[in-house]
XYZ file of C-alpha atoms in Angstrom:
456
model
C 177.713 132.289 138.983
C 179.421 134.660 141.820
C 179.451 133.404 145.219
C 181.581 136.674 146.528
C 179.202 138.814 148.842
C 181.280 141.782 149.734
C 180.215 143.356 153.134
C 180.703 147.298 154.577
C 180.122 148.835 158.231
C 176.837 149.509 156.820
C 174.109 148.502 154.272
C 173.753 151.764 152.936
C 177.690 151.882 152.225
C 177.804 148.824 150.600
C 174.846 149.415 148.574
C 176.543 152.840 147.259
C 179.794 151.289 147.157
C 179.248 148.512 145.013
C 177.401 150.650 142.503
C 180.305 153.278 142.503
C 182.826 150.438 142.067
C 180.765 148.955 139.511
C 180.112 151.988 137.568
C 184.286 153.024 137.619
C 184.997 149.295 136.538
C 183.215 149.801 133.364
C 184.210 153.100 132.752
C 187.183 152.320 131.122
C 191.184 153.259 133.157
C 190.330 157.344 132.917
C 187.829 157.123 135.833
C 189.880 154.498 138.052
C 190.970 156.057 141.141
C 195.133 156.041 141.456
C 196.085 153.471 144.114
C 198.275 154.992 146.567
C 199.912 153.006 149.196
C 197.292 155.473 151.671
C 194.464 153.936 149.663
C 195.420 150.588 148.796
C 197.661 148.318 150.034
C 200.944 146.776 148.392
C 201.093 143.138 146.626
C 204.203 141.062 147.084
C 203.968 137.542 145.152
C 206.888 135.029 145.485
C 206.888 131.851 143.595
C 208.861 128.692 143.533
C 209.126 126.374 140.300
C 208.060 123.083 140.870
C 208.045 123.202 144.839
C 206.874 120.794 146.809
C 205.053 121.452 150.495
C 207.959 119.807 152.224
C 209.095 122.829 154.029
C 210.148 123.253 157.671
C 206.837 124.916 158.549
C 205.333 122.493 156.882
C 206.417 120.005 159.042
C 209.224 118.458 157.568
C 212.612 117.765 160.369
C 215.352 117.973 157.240
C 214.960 120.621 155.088
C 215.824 123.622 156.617
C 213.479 126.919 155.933
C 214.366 129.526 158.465
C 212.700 132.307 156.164
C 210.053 131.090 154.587
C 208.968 129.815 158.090
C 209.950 132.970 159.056
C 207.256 134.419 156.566
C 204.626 132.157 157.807
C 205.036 133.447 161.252
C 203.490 136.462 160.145
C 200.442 135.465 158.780
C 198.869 132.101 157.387
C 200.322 129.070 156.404
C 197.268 126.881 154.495
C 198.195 122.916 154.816
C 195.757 121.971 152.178
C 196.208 123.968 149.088
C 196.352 122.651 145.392
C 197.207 123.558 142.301
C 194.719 123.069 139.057
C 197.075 121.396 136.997
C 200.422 119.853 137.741
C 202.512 121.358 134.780
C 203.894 125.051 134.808
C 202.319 126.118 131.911
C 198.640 125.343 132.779
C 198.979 125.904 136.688
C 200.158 129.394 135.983
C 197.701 130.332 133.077
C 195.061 129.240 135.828
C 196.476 131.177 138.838
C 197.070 134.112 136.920
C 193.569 134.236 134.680
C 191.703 133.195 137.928
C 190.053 130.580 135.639
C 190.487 126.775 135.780
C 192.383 124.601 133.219
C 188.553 123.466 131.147
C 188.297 127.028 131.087
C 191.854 128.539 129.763
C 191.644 124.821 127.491
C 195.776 125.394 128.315
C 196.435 121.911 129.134
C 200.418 121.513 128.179
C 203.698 124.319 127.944
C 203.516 125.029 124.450
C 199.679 126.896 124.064
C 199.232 130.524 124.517
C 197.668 131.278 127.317
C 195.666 133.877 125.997
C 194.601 131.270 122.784
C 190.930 130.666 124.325
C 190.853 132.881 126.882
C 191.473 135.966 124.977
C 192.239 139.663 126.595
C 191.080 138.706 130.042
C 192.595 140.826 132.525
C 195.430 138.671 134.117
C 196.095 139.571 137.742
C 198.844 141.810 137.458
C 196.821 143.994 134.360
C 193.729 143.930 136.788
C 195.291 145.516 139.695
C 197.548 147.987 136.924
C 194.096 149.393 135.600
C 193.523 150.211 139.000
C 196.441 152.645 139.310
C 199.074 150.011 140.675
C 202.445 149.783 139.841
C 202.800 146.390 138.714
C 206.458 144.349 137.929
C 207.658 140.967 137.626
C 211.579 139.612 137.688
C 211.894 136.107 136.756
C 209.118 133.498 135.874
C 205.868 134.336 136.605
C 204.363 132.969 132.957
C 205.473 130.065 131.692
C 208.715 130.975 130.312
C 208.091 131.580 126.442
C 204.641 133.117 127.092
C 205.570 135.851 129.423
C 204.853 138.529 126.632
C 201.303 137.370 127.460
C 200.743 139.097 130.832
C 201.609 143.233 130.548
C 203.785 144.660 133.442
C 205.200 148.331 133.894
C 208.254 146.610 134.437
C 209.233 142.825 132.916
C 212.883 141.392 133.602
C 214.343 138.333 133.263
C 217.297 137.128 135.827
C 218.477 133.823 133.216
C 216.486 130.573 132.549
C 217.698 127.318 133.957
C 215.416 125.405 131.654
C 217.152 125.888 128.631
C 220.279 124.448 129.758
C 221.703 121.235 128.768
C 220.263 118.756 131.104
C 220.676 115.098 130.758
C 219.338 112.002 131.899
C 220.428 109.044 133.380
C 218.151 106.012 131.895
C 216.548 103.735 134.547
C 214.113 100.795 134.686
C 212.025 102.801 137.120
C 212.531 106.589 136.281
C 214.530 109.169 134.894
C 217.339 110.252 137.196
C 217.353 114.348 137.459
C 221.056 116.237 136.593
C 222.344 119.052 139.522
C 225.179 120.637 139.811
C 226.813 122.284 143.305
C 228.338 125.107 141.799
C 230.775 127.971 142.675
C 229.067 131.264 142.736
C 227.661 133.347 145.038
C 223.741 133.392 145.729
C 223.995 137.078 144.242
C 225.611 135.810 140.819
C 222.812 133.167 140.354
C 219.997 133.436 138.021
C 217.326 133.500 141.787
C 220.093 135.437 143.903
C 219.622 138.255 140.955
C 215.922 138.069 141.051
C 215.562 138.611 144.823
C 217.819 141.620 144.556
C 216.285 143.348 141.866
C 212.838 142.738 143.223
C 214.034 144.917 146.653
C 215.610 147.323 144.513
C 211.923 147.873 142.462
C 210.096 147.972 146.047
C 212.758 150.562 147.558
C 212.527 152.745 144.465
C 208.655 152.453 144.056
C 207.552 152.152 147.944
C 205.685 155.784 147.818
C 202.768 153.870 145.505
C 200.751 150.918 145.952
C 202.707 148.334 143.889
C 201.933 144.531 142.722
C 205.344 143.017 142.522
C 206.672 139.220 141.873
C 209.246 137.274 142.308
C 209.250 134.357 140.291
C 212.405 131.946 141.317
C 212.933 129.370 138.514
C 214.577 126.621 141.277
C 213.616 124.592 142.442
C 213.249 123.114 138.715
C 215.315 121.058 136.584
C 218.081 120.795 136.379
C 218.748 121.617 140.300
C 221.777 124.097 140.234
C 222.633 126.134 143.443
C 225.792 127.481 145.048
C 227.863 124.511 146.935
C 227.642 125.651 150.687
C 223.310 124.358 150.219
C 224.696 120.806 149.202
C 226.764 120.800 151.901
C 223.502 120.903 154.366
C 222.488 117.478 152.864
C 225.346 114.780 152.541
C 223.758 112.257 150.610
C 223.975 109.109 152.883
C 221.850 111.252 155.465
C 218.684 110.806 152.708
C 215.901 108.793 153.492
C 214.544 107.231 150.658
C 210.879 106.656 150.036
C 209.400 102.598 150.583
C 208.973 102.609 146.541
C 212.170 103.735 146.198
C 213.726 100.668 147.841
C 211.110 97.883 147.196
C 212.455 96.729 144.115
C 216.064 96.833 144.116
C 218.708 98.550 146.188
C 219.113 102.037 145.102
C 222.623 103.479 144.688
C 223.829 106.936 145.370
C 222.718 108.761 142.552
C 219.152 108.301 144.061
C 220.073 110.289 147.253
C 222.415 112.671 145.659
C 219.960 113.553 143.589
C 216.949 114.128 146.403
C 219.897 115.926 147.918
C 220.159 118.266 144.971
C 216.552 119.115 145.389
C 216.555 119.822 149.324
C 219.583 122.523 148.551
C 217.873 124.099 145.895
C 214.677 124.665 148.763
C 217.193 126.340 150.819
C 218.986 128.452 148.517
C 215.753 129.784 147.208
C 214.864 129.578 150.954
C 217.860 132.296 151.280
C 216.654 134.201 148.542
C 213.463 134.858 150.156
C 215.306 135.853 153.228
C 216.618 138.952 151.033
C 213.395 140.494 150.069
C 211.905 139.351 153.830
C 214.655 141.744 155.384
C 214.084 144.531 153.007
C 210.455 144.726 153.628
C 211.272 144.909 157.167
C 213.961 147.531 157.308
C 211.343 149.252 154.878
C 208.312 149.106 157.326
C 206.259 147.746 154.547
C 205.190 144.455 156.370
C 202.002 146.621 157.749
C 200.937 147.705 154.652
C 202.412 145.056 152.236
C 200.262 141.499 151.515
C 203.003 138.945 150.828
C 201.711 135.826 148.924
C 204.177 132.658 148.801
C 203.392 129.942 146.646
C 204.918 127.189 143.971
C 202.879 126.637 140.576
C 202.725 122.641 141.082
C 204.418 119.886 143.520
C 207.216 117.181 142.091
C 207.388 113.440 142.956
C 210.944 112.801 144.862
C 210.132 109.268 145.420
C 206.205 108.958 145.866
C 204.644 106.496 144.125
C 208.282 105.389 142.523
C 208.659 108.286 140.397
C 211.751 110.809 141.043
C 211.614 114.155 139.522
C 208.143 113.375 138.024
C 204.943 115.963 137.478
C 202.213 116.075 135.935
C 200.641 113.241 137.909
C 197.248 113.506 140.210
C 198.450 112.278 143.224
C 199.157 114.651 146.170
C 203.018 114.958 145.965
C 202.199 116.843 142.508
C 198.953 118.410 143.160
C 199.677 120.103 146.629
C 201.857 123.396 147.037
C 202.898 125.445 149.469
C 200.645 128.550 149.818
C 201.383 131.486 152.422
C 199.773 134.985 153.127
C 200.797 137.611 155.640
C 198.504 140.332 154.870
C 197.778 143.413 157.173
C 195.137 143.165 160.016
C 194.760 139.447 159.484
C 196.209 136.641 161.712
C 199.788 135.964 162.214
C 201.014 132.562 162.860
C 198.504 130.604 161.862
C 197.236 127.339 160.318
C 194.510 126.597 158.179
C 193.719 122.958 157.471
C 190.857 123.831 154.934
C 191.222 123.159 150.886
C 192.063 126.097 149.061
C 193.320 125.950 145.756
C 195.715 128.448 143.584
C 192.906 129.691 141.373
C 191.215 131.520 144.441
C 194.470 133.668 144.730
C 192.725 136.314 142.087
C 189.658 136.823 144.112
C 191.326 137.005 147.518
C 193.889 139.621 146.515
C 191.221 142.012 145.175
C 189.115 141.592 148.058
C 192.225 141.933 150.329
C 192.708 145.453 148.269
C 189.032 146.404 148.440
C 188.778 145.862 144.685
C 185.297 144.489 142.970
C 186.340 141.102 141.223
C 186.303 140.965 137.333
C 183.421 138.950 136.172
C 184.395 135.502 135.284
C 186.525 134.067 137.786
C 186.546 130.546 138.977
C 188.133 130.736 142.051
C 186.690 131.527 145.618
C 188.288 134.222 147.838
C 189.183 132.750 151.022
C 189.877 136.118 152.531
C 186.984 134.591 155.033
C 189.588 131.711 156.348
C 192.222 134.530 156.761
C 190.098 135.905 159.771
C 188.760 131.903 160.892
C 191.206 129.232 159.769
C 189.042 126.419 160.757
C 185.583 127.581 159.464
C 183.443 125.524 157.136
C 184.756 125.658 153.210
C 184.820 123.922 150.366
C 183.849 120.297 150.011
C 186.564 119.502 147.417
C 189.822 121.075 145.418
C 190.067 120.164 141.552
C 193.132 119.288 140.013
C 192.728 117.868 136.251
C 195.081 116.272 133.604
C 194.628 115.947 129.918
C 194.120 112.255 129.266
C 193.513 110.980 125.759
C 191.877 114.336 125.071
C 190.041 114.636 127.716
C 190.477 116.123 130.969
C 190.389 113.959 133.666
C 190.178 114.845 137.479
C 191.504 113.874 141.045
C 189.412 115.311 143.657
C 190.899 115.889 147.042
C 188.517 116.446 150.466
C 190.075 116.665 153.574
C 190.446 112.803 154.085
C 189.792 111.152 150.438
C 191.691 111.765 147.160
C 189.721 110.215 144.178
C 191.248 110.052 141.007
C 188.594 110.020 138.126
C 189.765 107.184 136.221
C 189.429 108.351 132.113
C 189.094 103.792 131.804
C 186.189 104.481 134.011
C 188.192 102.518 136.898
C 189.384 104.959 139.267
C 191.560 105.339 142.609
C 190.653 106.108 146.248
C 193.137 106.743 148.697
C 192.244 107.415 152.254
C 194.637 110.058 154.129
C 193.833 109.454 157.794
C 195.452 106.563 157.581
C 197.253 106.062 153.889
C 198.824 109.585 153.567
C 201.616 107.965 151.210
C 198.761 107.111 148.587
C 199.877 103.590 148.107
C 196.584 101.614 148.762
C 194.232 101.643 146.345
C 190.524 101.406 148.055
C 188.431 101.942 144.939
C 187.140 98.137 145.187
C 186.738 97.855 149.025
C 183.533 97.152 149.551
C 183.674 99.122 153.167
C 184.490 102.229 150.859
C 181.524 102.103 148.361
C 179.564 104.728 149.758
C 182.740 106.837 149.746
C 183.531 105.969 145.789
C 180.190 106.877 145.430
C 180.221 110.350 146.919
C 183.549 111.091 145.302
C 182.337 110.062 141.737
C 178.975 112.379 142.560
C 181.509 115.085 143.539
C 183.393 114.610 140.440
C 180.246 114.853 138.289
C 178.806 117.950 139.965
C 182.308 119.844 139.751
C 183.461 122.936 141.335
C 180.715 125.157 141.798
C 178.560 122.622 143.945
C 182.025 121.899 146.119
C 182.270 125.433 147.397
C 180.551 127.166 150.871
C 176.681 128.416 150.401
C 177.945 131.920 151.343
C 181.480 133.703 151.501
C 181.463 137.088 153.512
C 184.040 139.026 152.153
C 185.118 142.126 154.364
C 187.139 144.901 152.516
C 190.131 146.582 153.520
C-alpha cells in the first residue's frame, strides 16, 4: 500500500499531473522528459562505511567534523535515523532498492542483490530513465555486487577490504588492525574518490546529475594518512564502562578507538573537497546533498569493539544529512527516519512519481517541519537461526524481538547506553506489551495516517 499523497498549487494540476507522470512512467525511456538542471534538480550522495553517529554535529566534544558539520549547517541533520540491517551488504541492497531486508531476502555480503528482487529499478537506474546523468566512484554496492546497480559512469578508487587485516585474539573481542600511514589524503583510496567525484560534477554541471561518493573508511582495517592520528593520542581516549569492568584494558584498546576517530576525520576532510567545489560551483542552490553511512559499529558499547551486525543502537543508528534547495538550513529533526525512505524522498524532492513497490516513507514532509508527528517506530532486523528477527526503536524504547521468545527493553530517557535490561520489570509491562504489538503489526501500521508530499 502507498501512503505518498503528492500535492500541486492546485487540484486540477495535480489531477493532470499525476496522470501525465503516470502515463510517461509506463511508457517506456523514449517518452521521459530529459532532466536538465532547469527542470530538475542535481543529486549528490556521500556515504561512509561503517560510520557511526558520533560526529561533532552530532554532539560528540572529541571527534572533530568541521565539514560534515559544515554540511549540516545547510540543511537537516536527523538525530534519529536507522539503518534496516546492520551489515553492508543488506543495508545497502535496502537503501538502494527502497525495499526492506524481508523484502530483498539479502540478509548477509555474499547474495546478489538482485537474487529475489529481480530488475527493480535501483535508485540511481530510476532517476537515469528519467534523463539524469547518473555516476558512482567508490562503494556504493556492496563491493563484489556493484555490477548490480547500472551507472553512466562506475569507478573504483581501491578497496581496503581486501587487504590483509589481522586480529589480535581476546577473551572479550577481536581487537581491529590500523595503520597511520605516509601518504597524502589525495594518494589514498577516499582522497581519490572525493577528487574524481568534483571532477564528474565540474565536467557534467550543465545537466541534472545523480552522483555518489561512496568512501570505504571508516571500515576495517582503519588506514588514514598520519597527521589524523595525530588529533587523537591514545591516552586522551575514554573508554566505555564495559570496556573497563572486567579487567584493565591496555593500550591497544585506545589506540585502536583512536584509529577509528582519525579515519572520521580524514573522510571528514574528504568531504570538505567536494563541499568546496560545490560552492565555488554555485551548485549548493540547485544541488540536494544526501550524507549518510550504510550501518553504525560498536567501539565499546555493550563490550564489543569493532563489532556489527548487532540490534542495539550503536549498530543500528547512522548519521543521515540533507541540504536540499528551498528547505531548512540548520536544522534538527528528532523524529525516526530510517535509510529505506531515502528512495521516496529523493524523487519527491525531484518532482518524480515513486516506482511502485517501495517500502520506505518520504520524509520530504519533516524537511519543511522537523518536529511534526511521524512514524511510531524504525525497523532494523537480523537473520537469526533463519529467521529474521527485529529490534524496534521509538523515540524512548528500543525492543529487541527476542527469536527465544525472551526479548530486551531498554529505556533511552534514562538508559541511553543500553545496559539495563527492563524486559521483566513489572513497571514496564504495558511498555513490553506495546513494543511486542508493534513488532507484530510491522512497518506499515508504524508510519503517519497521511504524508503531504509537495514537489519541487
Amino acid at each position: 500500500m502507498r501512503l505518498l499523497i503528492t500535492t500541486f498549487p492546485r487540484a486540477r494540476d495535480c489531477f493532470f499531473s499525476v496522470v501525465i507522470l503516470s502515463v510517461l512512467a509506463h511508457c517506456g525511456s523514449s517518452a521521459l522528459p530529459k532532466a536538465t538542471t532547469l527542470t530538475r534538480p542535481n543529486v549528490l550522495i556521500i556515504t561512509a562505511d561503517d560510520l557511526s553517529a558520533i560526529l561533532g554535529c552530532y554532539g560528540n566534544p572529541i571527534i572533530k567534523t568541521p565539514n560534515i558539520d559544515r554540511l549540516a549547517a545547510r540543511g537537516m541533520l536527523f538525530e534519529r535515523a536507522y539503518c534496516q540491517y546492520a551489515l553492508c551488504n543488506p543495508s545497502r541492497t535496502s537503501m538502494l532498492s527502497g525495499r526492506r531486508p524481508e523484502t530483498t531476502a539479502v540478509f548477509t555480503n555474499t547474495i546478489d542483490p538482485r537474487t529475489s528482487i529481480g530488475d527493480v529499478p535501483f535508485l540511481p537506474e530510476f532517476f537515469k530513465q528519467w534523463g539524469y546523468f547518473t555516476a558512482r566512484v567508490g562503494k556504493i554496492a556492496h563491493g563484489k555486487y556493484e555490477d548490480s546497480v547500472n551507472w553512466d559512469v562506475e569507478k573504483s578508487s581501491g578497496d581496503n577490504e581486501t587487504q590483509d587485516c589481522p586480529f589480535r585474539r581476546d577473551s572479550r573481542f577481536h581487537l581491529p588492525c590500523w595503520e597511520a600511514n605516509d601518504h597524502n589524503d589525495e594518494d589514498e583510496p577516499d582522497g581519490k574518490t572525493a577528487r574524481q567525484i568534483v571532477k564528474l560534477i565540474e565536467e557534467h554541471q550543465g545537466k541534472a546529475f545523480f552522483i555518489a561518493a561512496g568512501f570505504i573508511q571508516s571500515h576495517l582495517p582503519f588506514s588514514a594518512p598520519k597527521k589524523y592520528f595525530s588529533l587523537y593520542p591514545p591516552d586522551s581516549i575514554v573508554l566505555t564502562e564495559e570496556l573497563t569492568r572486567n579487567e584493565k584494558p591496555d593500550r591497544k584498546e585506545r589506540e585502536a578507538i583512536a584509529a577509528y576517530y582519525a579515519c572520521i576525520s580524514f573522510i571528514d576532510a574528504q568531504v570538505g573537497v567536494i563541499i568546496e567545489a560545490l560552492e565555488r560551483l554555485n551548485l549548493f542552490d540547485n544541488t540536494i546533498v544526501v550524507f549518510m553511512s550504510d550501518h553504525g559499529l560498536h567501539m565499546g558499547e555493550q563490550g564489543w569493539l569493532a563489532r556489527k551486525r548487532t540490534l542495539f543502537e550503536a549498530d543500528t543508528r547512522v548519521p543521515l544529512i540533507i541540504a536540499a534547495p528551498a528547505k531548512q538550513a540548520n536544522a534538527v529533526s528528532s523524529r525516526l527516519v530510517e535509510l529505506v525512505d531515502l528512495y521516496p524522498t529523493l524523487t519527491a524532492l525531484c518532482g518524480l512519481p515513486a516506482p511502485e513497490g517501495l517500502e520506505g516513507t518520504s520524509i520530504v514532509p519533516l524537511l519543511d517541519e522537523p518536529d511534526r508527528p511521524w512514524k511510531k517506530a524504525a525497523f532494523t532486523s537480523k537473520l537469526i537461526n533463519g529467521k529474521p528477527t527485529f529490534s524496534v526503536r521509538t523515540e524512548q524504547f528500543r525492543y529487541i524481538a527476542s527469536h527465544t521468545g525472551s526479548g530486551k527493553l531498554y529505556d533511552h530517557q534514562s538508559d541511553p547506553q543500553e545496559r539495563t535490561n527492563l524486559v521483566k520489570d513489572r513497571r514496564y509491562r504495558e511498555t513490553v506489551a506495546e513494543m511486542k504489538r508493534i513488532v507484530l503489526e510491522g512497518w506499515r501500521k508504524a508510519v503517519p495516517a497521511e504524508i503531504v508530499v509537495p514537489v519541487i
